[in-house]
């Protein structure tokens, strides 16, 4: 059985996207407001558990599409990745003060 991201030996190699919410038995955020604490103690940006699951699934799809597109040397699917990345602009000289030359 997977450890739902709670093994301290594996934690350093895992991200929040690796945590399996369905395998966590004790979910104190489900009792928020009834002595279990505040929902914002567990989720940021006004998200709930359901919102987080939806967001993380979308994020993983975007990351996979960007990886696949890069490997296949193509633009990402705009249905998955809403913003198409552009080539970086060429930067000018990196100086603190540009001196204007008089001709």
Coordinates of N, CA, C and O in Angstrom, one line a residue:
X1 N 0.8 -1.2 0.0 CA 0.0 0.0 0.0 C 0.9 1.2 0.0 O 1.9 1.3 0.7
X2 N 0.5 2.2 -0.8 CA 1.3 3.5 -0.9 C 1.1 4.2 0.4 O 0.1 4.2 1.1
X3 N 2.1 5.0 0.7 CA 2.2 5.7 2.0 C 1.5 7.1 2.0 O 1.6 7.8 3.0
X4 N 0.9 7.5 1.0 CA 0.2 8.8 0.9 C 1.2 9.9 1.1 O 0.7 11.0 1.6
X5 N 2.4 9.7 0.8 CA 3.4 10.8 1.0 C 3.8 11.1 2.4 O 4.4 12.2 2.6
X6 N 3.6 10.2 3.3 CA 4.0 10.5 4.7 C 5.3 9.8 5.1 O 5.7 10.0 6.3
X7 N 6.0 9.1 4.3 CA 7.2 8.5 4.7 C 8.3 9.6 4.6 O 8.6 10.1 3.6
X8 N 8.9 9.9 5.8 CA 9.9 11.0 5.8 C 11.1 10.7 5.0 O 11.8 11.6 4.5
X9 N 11.4 9.4 4.7 CA 12.6 9.1 3.9 C 12.3 9.5 2.4 O 13.2 9.8 1.7
X10 N 11.1 9.4 2.0 CA 10.7 9.7 0.6 C 10.3 11.2 0.4 O 10.2 11.7 -0.7
X11 N 10.0 11.9 1.5 CA 9.3 13.2 1.4 C 10.2 14.2 0.6 O 9.6 15.0 -0.1
X12 N 11.5 14.1 0.8 CA 12.3 15.1 0.1 C 12.3 15.0 -1.4 O 12.6 15.9 -2.1
X13 N 11.8 13.8 -1.9 CA 11.8 13.6 -3.4 C 10.3 13.7 -3.9 O 10.1 13.5 -5.1
X14 N 9.4 14.1 -3.1 CA 8.0 14.2 -3.4 C 7.5 15.6 -3.4 O 8.1 16.5 -2.8
X15 N 6.5 15.9 -4.1 CA 5.9 17.2 -4.1 C 4.4 17.1 -3.6 O 3.9 16.0 -3.4
X16 N 3.7 18.2 -3.5 CA 2.3 18.2 -3.1 C 1.5 17.4 -4.1 O 0.5 16.8 -3.7
X17 N 2.0 17.4 -5.3 CA 1.2 16.7 -6.4 C 1.3 15.1 -6.2 O 0.5 14.4 -6.8
X18 N 2.2 14.7 -5.4 CA 2.4 13.2 -5.2 C 1.6 12.7 -4.1 O 1.4 11.5 -3.9
X19 N 1.0 13.6 -3.3 CA 0.2 13.1 -2.2 C -1.2 12.6 -2.6 O -1.9 13.2 -3.4
X20 N -1.5 11.4 -2.2 CA -2.7 10.7 -2.6 C -3.8 11.0 -1.5 O -3.8 10.4 -0.5
X21 N -4.6 12.0 -1.8 CA -5.6 12.4 -0.8 C -6.6 11.3 -0.5 O -7.0 11.2 0.6
X22 N -6.9 10.4 -1.4 CA -7.8 9.3 -1.2 C -7.2 8.3 -0.2 O -7.9 7.4 0.3
X23 N -5.9 8.3 0.0 CA -5.3 7.3 0.9 C -5.0 7.9 2.3 O -4.5 7.2 3.2
X24 N -5.3 9.2 2.5 CA -5.1 9.8 3.8 C -6.4 9.5 4.7 O -7.5 9.8 4.3
X25 N -6.2 8.8 5.8 CA -7.3 8.4 6.6 C -7.8 9.6 7.5 O -9.0 9.8 7.6
X26 N -6.9 10.3 8.1 CA -7.2 11.4 9.0 C -7.2 12.7 8.2 O -6.1 13.2 7.9
X27 N -8.3 13.3 8.0 CA -8.4 14.5 7.2 C -9.0 15.6 8.1 O -10.2 15.8 8.1
X28 N -8.2 16.3 8.9 CA -8.7 17.2 9.8 C -9.4 18.4 9.2 O -10.3 19.1 9.8
X29 N -9.1 18.7 7.9 CA -9.8 19.8 7.2 C -11.2 19.5 6.9 O -12.0 20.4 6.7
X30 N -11.7 18.2 7.0 CA -13.1 17.9 6.8 C -13.9 18.3 8.0 O -15.1 18.4 7.9
X31 N -13.3 18.5 9.2 CA -14.0 18.9 10.3 C -13.7 20.4 10.7 O -13.9 20.8 11.8
X32 N -13.2 21.1 9.7 CA -12.9 22.6 9.9 C -14.2 23.3 10.3 O -15.2 23.0 9.7
X33 N -14.1 24.1 11.3 CA -15.2 24.8 11.8 C -15.9 24.1 12.9 O -16.7 24.7 13.6
X34 N -15.6 22.8 13.1 CA -16.2 22.1 14.2 C -15.1 21.6 15.1 O -15.2 20.4 15.6
X35 N -14.1 22.4 15.3 CA -13.0 22.0 16.2 C -11.8 21.4 15.5 O -10.8 21.1 16.1
X36 N -11.9 21.2 14.2 CA -10.8 20.7 13.5 C -9.8 21.7 12.9 O -8.9 21.4 12.2
X37 N -10.1 23.0 13.2 CA -9.3 24.0 12.7 C -9.9 24.7 11.5 O -11.1 24.5 11.1
X38 N -9.1 25.6 10.9 CA -9.6 26.4 9.8 C -9.2 25.7 8.5 O -8.0 25.3 8.4
X39 N -10.0 25.7 7.5 CA -9.7 25.1 6.2 C -8.4 25.7 5.6 O -7.6 25.1 4.9
X40 N -8.2 27.0 5.9 CA -7.0 27.7 5.3 C -5.7 27.2 6.0 O -4.6 27.6 5.5
X41 N -5.8 26.5 7.1 CA -4.7 25.9 7.7 C -4.1 24.7 6.8 O -3.0 24.3 7.0
X42 N -4.9 24.2 5.9 CA -4.6 23.1 5.1 C -4.5 23.4 3.6 O -3.7 22.7 2.9
X43 N -5.3 24.3 3.1 CA -5.3 24.7 1.7 C -5.2 26.2 1.5 O -5.8 26.9 2.2
X44 N -4.4 26.6 0.6 CA -4.1 28.0 0.2 C -5.1 28.5 -0.8 O -5.7 27.7 -1.5
X45 N -5.1 29.8 -1.0 CA -5.9 30.4 -2.1 C -7.4 30.1 -2.1 O -8.0 30.1 -3.2
X46 N -7.9 29.8 -1.0 CA -9.4 29.6 -0.9 C -9.8 28.2 -1.5 O -11.0 28.0 -1.7
X47 N -8.8 27.3 -1.7 CA -9.2 26.0 -2.3 C -9.7 25.1 -1.2 O -9.3 25.1 0.0
X48 N -10.5 24.1 -1.6 CA -11.0 23.0 -0.8 C -10.3 21.8 -1.3 O -9.5 21.8 -2.2
X49 N -10.5 20.7 -0.6 CA -9.9 19.4 -1.1 C -10.3 19.1 -2.5 O -9.4 18.7 -3.4
X50 N -11.5 19.3 -2.9 CA -12.0 19.0 -4.2 C -11.4 20.0 -5.2 O -11.0 19.6 -6.3
X51 N -11.3 21.2 -4.8 CA -10.6 22.2 -5.7 C -9.2 21.9 -5.9 O -8.7 22.0 -7.0
X52 N -8.5 21.5 -4.9 CA -7.1 21.1 -5.0 C -6.9 19.9 -5.9 O -6.0 19.9 -6.8
X53 N -7.8 18.9 -5.8 CA -7.7 17.7 -6.7 C -7.9 18.1 -8.1 O -7.1 17.6 -9.0
X54 N -8.8 19.0 -8.4 CA -9.1 19.4 -9.7 C -7.9 20.2 -10.3 O -7.4 20.0 -11.4
X55 N -7.4 21.2 -9.4 CA -6.2 22.0 -9.8 C -5.0 21.1 -10.1 O -4.3 21.3 -11.1
X56 N -4.7 20.2 -9.2 CA -3.5 19.3 -9.3 C -3.6 18.5 -10.6 O -2.6 18.3 -11.3
X57 N -4.8 18.0 -10.9 CA -5.0 17.2 -12.1 C -4.7 18.0 -13.4 O -4.0 17.6 -14.3
X58 N -5.3 19.2 -13.4 CA -5.0 20.1 -14.5 C -3.5 20.4 -14.6 O -3.0 20.4 -15.7
X59 N -2.9 20.7 -13.5 CA -1.5 21.1 -13.5 C -0.6 19.9 -14.0 O 0.3 20.1 -14.8
X60 N -0.9 18.7 -13.6 CA -0.1 17.6 -14.1 C -0.4 17.3 -15.6 O 0.6 17.0 -16.3
X61 N -1.6 17.6 -16.1 CA -1.8 17.5 -17.5 C -1.0 18.5 -18.3 O -0.5 18.2 -19.3
X62 N -1.0 19.7 -17.8 CA -0.2 20.8 -18.4 C 1.2 20.4 -18.5 O 1.9 20.5 -19.5
X63 N 1.8 20.0 -17.3 CA 3.2 19.6 -17.3 C 3.5 18.5 -18.2 O 4.6 18.5 -18.9
X64 N 2.7 17.5 -18.3 CA 2.9 16.4 -19.2 C 2.9 16.8 -20.6 O 3.7 16.4 -21.4
X65 N 1.9 17.7 -21.0 CA 1.8 18.2 -22.3 C 3.0 19.0 -22.7 O 3.5 18.9 -23.8
X66 N 3.5 19.9 -21.8 CA 4.7 20.6 -22.1 C 5.9 19.7 -22.3 O 6.7 20.0 -23.2
X67 N 6.0 18.7 -21.5 CA 7.1 17.8 -21.6 C 7.0 17.0 -23.0 O 8.0 16.9 -23.7
X68 N 5.8 16.5 -23.3 CA 5.6 15.8 -24.6 C 5.9 16.7 -25.8 O 6.6 16.3 -26.7
X69 N 5.4 17.9 -25.7 CA 5.6 18.9 -26.8 C 7.0 19.2 -27.0 O 7.5 19.3 -28.2
X70 N 7.8 19.3 -25.9 CA 9.2 19.6 -26.0 C 9.9 18.5 -26.6 O 10.8 18.6 -27.5
X71 N 9.6 17.3 -26.2 CA 10.3 16.1 -26.7 C 10.0 15.9 -28.2 O 10.8 15.4 -29.0
X72 N 8.8 16.2 -28.6 CA 8.3 16.0 -30.0 C 8.6 17.3 -30.9 O 8.2 17.3 -32.0
X73 N 9.2 18.3 -30.2 CA 9.5 19.5 -30.9 C 8.3 20.1 -31.7 O 8.3 20.4 -32.9
X74 N 7.3 20.3 -30.9 CA 6.0 20.9 -31.4 C 5.5 21.9 -30.4 O 5.9 21.9 -29.2
X75 N 4.6 22.7 -30.8 CA 3.9 23.6 -29.9 C 2.9 22.8 -29.0 O 2.3 21.8 -29.5
X76 N 2.7 23.2 -27.8 CA 1.8 22.5 -26.9 C 0.3 22.6 -27.4 O 0.0 23.6 -28.1
X77 N -0.5 21.7 -27.1 CA -1.9 21.7 -27.5 C -2.6 22.8 -26.8 O -2.6 22.8 -25.5
X78 N -3.2 23.8 -27.5 CA -3.8 24.9 -26.8 C -5.0 24.6 -26.0 O -5.5 25.3 -25.1
X79 N -5.6 23.4 -26.2 CA -6.7 22.9 -25.4 C -6.3 22.5 -24.0 O -7.1 22.6 -23.1
X80 N -5.0 22.2 -23.9 CA -4.4 21.8 -22.6 C -3.7 22.9 -22.0 O -3.8 23.2 -20.8
X81 N -2.8 23.5 -22.8 CA -2.0 24.6 -22.3 C -2.6 25.9 -22.8 O -2.5 26.2 -24.0
X82 N -3.2 26.7 -22.0 CA -3.9 27.9 -22.4 C -3.0 29.0 -23.0 O -3.4 29.7 -23.9
X83 N -1.8 29.1 -22.5 CA -0.9 30.1 -23.0 C 0.2 29.4 -23.8 O 0.9 28.6 -23.3
X84 N 0.5 29.9 -25.0 CA 1.5 29.3 -25.8 C 2.8 30.1 -25.5 O 2.9 31.3 -25.6
X85 N 3.9 29.4 -25.1 CA 5.1 30.0 -24.7 C 5.7 30.7 -26.0 O 5.6 30.1 -27.1
X86 N 6.4 31.8 -25.8 CA 7.1 32.5 -26.9 C 8.6 32.4 -26.7 O 9.0 32.2 -25.5
X87 N 9.3 32.5 -27.8 CA 10.7 32.6 -27.7 C 11.1 33.8 -26.9 O 10.5 34.9 -27.0
X88 N 12.2 33.7 -26.0 CA 12.6 34.8 -25.3 C 13.1 36.0 -26.1 O 13.7 35.7 -27.2
X89 N 12.8 37.2 -25.7 CA 13.3 38.3 -26.5 C 14.8 38.5 -26.2 O 15.3 38.1 -25.2
X90 N 15.5 39.0 -27.2 CA 16.9 39.2 -27.1 C 17.1 40.4 -26.1 O 16.5 41.5 -26.3
X91 N 17.9 40.2 -25.1 CA 18.2 41.3 -24.2 C 19.3 42.2 -24.7 O 20.2 41.7 -25.3
X92 N 19.3 43.4 -24.3 CA 20.3 44.3 -24.6 C 21.5 44.2 -23.7 O 21.6 43.2 -22.9
X93 N 22.4 45.1 -23.8 CA 23.5 45.1 -22.9 C 23.1 45.1 -21.4 O 22.1 45.8 -21.1
X94 N 23.7 44.4 -20.6 CA 23.4 44.4 -19.2 C 24.3 45.3 -18.4 O 25.3 44.9 -17.9
X95 N 23.9 46.6 -18.4 CA 24.7 47.6 -17.7 C 23.7 48.4 -16.8 O 22.5 48.4 -17.0
X96 N 24.3 48.9 -15.7 CA 23.5 49.7 -14.8 C 23.0 51.0 -15.3 O 21.9 51.4 -15.2
X97 N 23.9 51.6 -16.1 CA 23.7 52.9 -16.7 C 24.1 52.9 -18.1 O 25.3 52.5 -18.4
X98 N 23.2 53.3 -19.0 CA 23.6 53.3 -20.4 C 24.0 54.8 -20.7 O 23.3 55.7 -20.4
X99 N 25.2 54.9 -21.3 CA 25.8 56.2 -21.6 C 25.4 56.6 -23.0 O 25.7 55.8 -24.0
X100 N 24.7 57.7 -23.2 CA 24.4 58.1 -24.6 C 25.5 58.8 -25.3 O 26.1 59.7 -24.7
X101 N 25.9 58.3 -26.4 CA 27.0 58.8 -27.1 C 26.6 59.9 -28.0 O 25.6 59.8 -28.7
X102 N 27.3 61.0 -28.0 CA 27.0 62.2 -28.9 C 27.8 62.0 -30.2 O 29.0 61.8 -30.2
X103 N 27.1 62.1 -31.3 CA 27.7 62.0 -32.6 C 28.2 63.3 -33.1 O 27.7 64.3 -33.1

